[in-house]
Amino acid sequence: MSPLPTIVHLDADAFFVSCELALKPELRGTKCAVGGRERGIISSASYEARACGVYTPMPTQRALKVCPDLIMLPHTSGLYSKVSHQMFDLCETLTPLVQRNSIDEGYLDLGPCGFADSPEIEARVRGLQHRLAAELQIPVSFGIATNKLVSQIASKLRKPRGFVVVPPGTEAAFLAPLAIGKLPGIGAKTEAALNARGLSLIGEIAGKTERELEALFGRSWREMRATARGEDERAVHTEREDAKSYSQQETFFEDVAEFAAIERVAKRMVDELLPKVREDKKRVRTMTVKVRYPDFTQETHGRSLAHATDLEAPFYPLVAPLLREAWTKKRPLRLVSVRFSNVEDGGQQLEMFAATDEKRRRLAGVLDQLNKGGRNAVVQHGHQLDAKKE
Amino acid sequence: MKFKINRDHFANGLAQVLNVVGSKATMPILSNVLIEAEKDQISLTTTNLDLGIRCKIKAEVKETGSVTLPVKRLAGIVRELPNVDVTFDGSPNHQVKLTSGGSTFRIMGIGKEEFPPLPEFGDEKAYALEQAELVMMLKSVAYAQSSDETRYILNGVYFNFKDGKLSLVATDGRRLALIAKEMDVPAASAGAIILPAKTVGELTRLLDKGEKVKINFNERRAAFQIATDKDTSGLIDHVYLYSKVVEGNYPNYHQVIPKETHQRIKLERELFLQCVHRAALVCSEKSNSVKVKLTSNLLEITAQSPDFGEAHESMAIGYSGPDLQVAFNPAFIMDPLRALTKDEVFFEVKDEVSPGVFKTLENFVCVIMPVRLS
């Protein structure tokens, strides 16, 4: 029996905008985008807006210049992850093997579903596409092939509402006429460099000798040749990967020059990120602070504790020093971000002189309960009080 | 200055003072050893301002005097000299000519004037101890010192002369080792110091040269006079070690030593050490713990790391208490077992979140905090 195209890549079209349009259908067909107003960036734009030259990530100010009648929609907290869950839940009605790559994109493996032939697979996936549109009002593009690589390229080929099937055995022929930049790992710069050296289509790789390929791609030329042939052995992973870091950033409405104000924002981020660390039953060791100036140049500085922790208190003394180390130019800031990395789990070494830590942990547990549900904390630390006054 | 000296005695003397000099001395003179020739002996002194050592070696002094020379290179040269008889000839411009057999070296020195003198002690608190006993006590606790520089108070061994005994304590906040010895402590001489880790290392190294060691201290510094009466390689009189102490308040260690005994088992030290050592071979940085499980007359040790595999060890013990299981960092178990010399130790445990306690009959306690498994 010949192999069946059982690997499906799904990619929601303009996902954040689609989520908003599901709630505000009157905006359908308009040039609209989700993103920060004034000083933020566009995180998702409708296809009508894209036609005017709006792309992501583009500073909102620039987007409003190229498309003056752009309707800006603010981020709706919690909406996108809710819809994403519903979207993948519907996928799981088709197969249990669902890999969530990000909030709006993932893979399905229909291998174990026992479908008889390609037409049946196509019909089932079409059915899923219709359900997503009908029940969630989310347009999703699908690519169906024998492996992840080809299905992913296929799903992005005819957005929005794309549906591209690559029959088994035609992978190389399918890829051949596509621009080399469609391959994963080939960014705009590499593509331009390859074009300059006479390589613009994926199919042209097949015509090159091994020597030429090595000159073009260096040590990874074998992988590149396999990719160009549409070969990919990666399996669909259903387990969600553990977070490698926890981070948060804030772009200010106006540039901020006052140290105390920035310090307060950074401490609030500490207060908002550590509950997530505790919720995941992890501990973190390294804290990194990033500052961005109005001209988008940025600096970062990080420090590690001697031992990983799931408490806020050990990180508070690092906030001001890290901020001072990162914020070296005498200019106001446009953005500040806090990131926790060196994530640990597993057994926790208990401390001897740690009665205070245990008390803090109990207190944190109670606060986490009270503050459940995200950013609008019911109980806050004292260091946030000034922010309220302002 | 001019003297004749036995090469091996000279090399041995330099080896005693060599470690004090760091690779990144802040002043050039601190890379040097002060050599002073007196009647029938030379003395060698090094210091890094926090810690200093001086020893004396017998020599045939023809002309007294002093000079300082780069100690690392000098020690390297002396070790390699071809003949056992060495002549050391200093000139007023601090140049030294070293002759041995057919070898001659000329070495540039610096005058004694720039060398910071080691503080001498007056009326501080003073005690005399047996060298063998002090080194045993230091080895029993030194492994538990902290190397975390943010907890500098714990970067040393606490010497507490109080209530008719000397207690040595070390802790890194996750384990604590204590050993005590009864001795006469006059009320006026009671007191405590935190001896820095580097000094503890040097002291431990030096303590095998004779019977007695005298300790003097006040709240800022300590000095040890280590008798060299058992030494056969040229050292005479005593080795003098001076050290600043860690200033600050040592944590109240009494509060972390469990007052009550829960489940106590008697263990063959070597056997237990070997079992834990083998089980720990499968541990990794990310899963660095071994589980100790007690059931009726059986002790089991298990370890696992997700990406490698698992280990299981068992040993027969006398135990009739309830079944219980507790996980520890394997090093916390092995370090005290390695440092002790008795064949049998007692190990007390309570539950999976309470500390484990090693004890011997000689006033030794080591408290180790468990690893809480999620």
Short mmCIF file of C-alpha atoms in Angstrom, two decimals, chain A residues 252 256-271 287 289 291 315-324 327 333 336 338 383-384 386-387:
data_model
loop_
_atom_site.label_atom_id
_atom_site.label_comp_id
_atom_site.label_asym_id
_atom_site.label_seq_id
_atom_site.Cartn_x
_atom_site.Cartn_y
_atom_site.Cartn_z
CA PHE A 252 5.27 52.86 27.75
CA VAL A 256 9.84 57.28 30.86
CA ALA A 257 12.92 58.90 32.39
CA GLU A 258 12.23 58.40 36.09
CA PHE A 259 14.22 55.53 37.61
CA ALA A 260 11.74 54.85 40.42
CA ALA A 261 8.86 54.51 37.94
CA ILE A 262 10.77 51.98 35.81
CA GLU A 263 11.85 50.09 38.92
CA ARG A 264 8.21 49.86 39.97
CA VAL A 265 7.19 48.45 36.60
CA ALA A 266 10.01 45.89 36.74
CA LYS A 267 9.04 44.85 40.26
CA ARG A 268 5.43 44.49 39.18
CA MET A 269 6.63 42.15 36.42
CA VAL A 270 8.48 40.11 39.08
CA ASP A 271 5.21 39.99 41.03
CA MET A 287 16.81 37.27 36.06
CA VAL A 289 16.33 43.03 32.58
CA VAL A 291 15.64 48.29 28.39
CA PHE A 315 14.85 38.83 43.12
CA TYR A 316 13.77 42.23 44.50
CA PRO A 317 17.34 43.22 45.50
CA LEU A 318 18.47 42.50 41.91
CA VAL A 319 15.93 44.78 40.21
CA ALA A 320 17.59 48.15 40.83
CA PRO A 321 21.20 47.01 40.19
CA LEU A 322 20.24 45.21 36.97
CA LEU A 323 18.28 48.21 35.80
CA ARG A 324 21.24 50.47 36.48
CA TRP A 327 20.15 51.53 31.52
CA LEU A 333 13.09 54.45 28.01
CA VAL A 336 11.36 47.56 29.82
CA VAL A 338 11.96 41.20 32.77
CA HIS A 383 6.01 48.76 46.17
CA GLN A 384 3.17 49.09 43.65
CA ASP A 386 2.87 54.73 44.11
CA ALA A 387 1.81 53.51 40.71
#
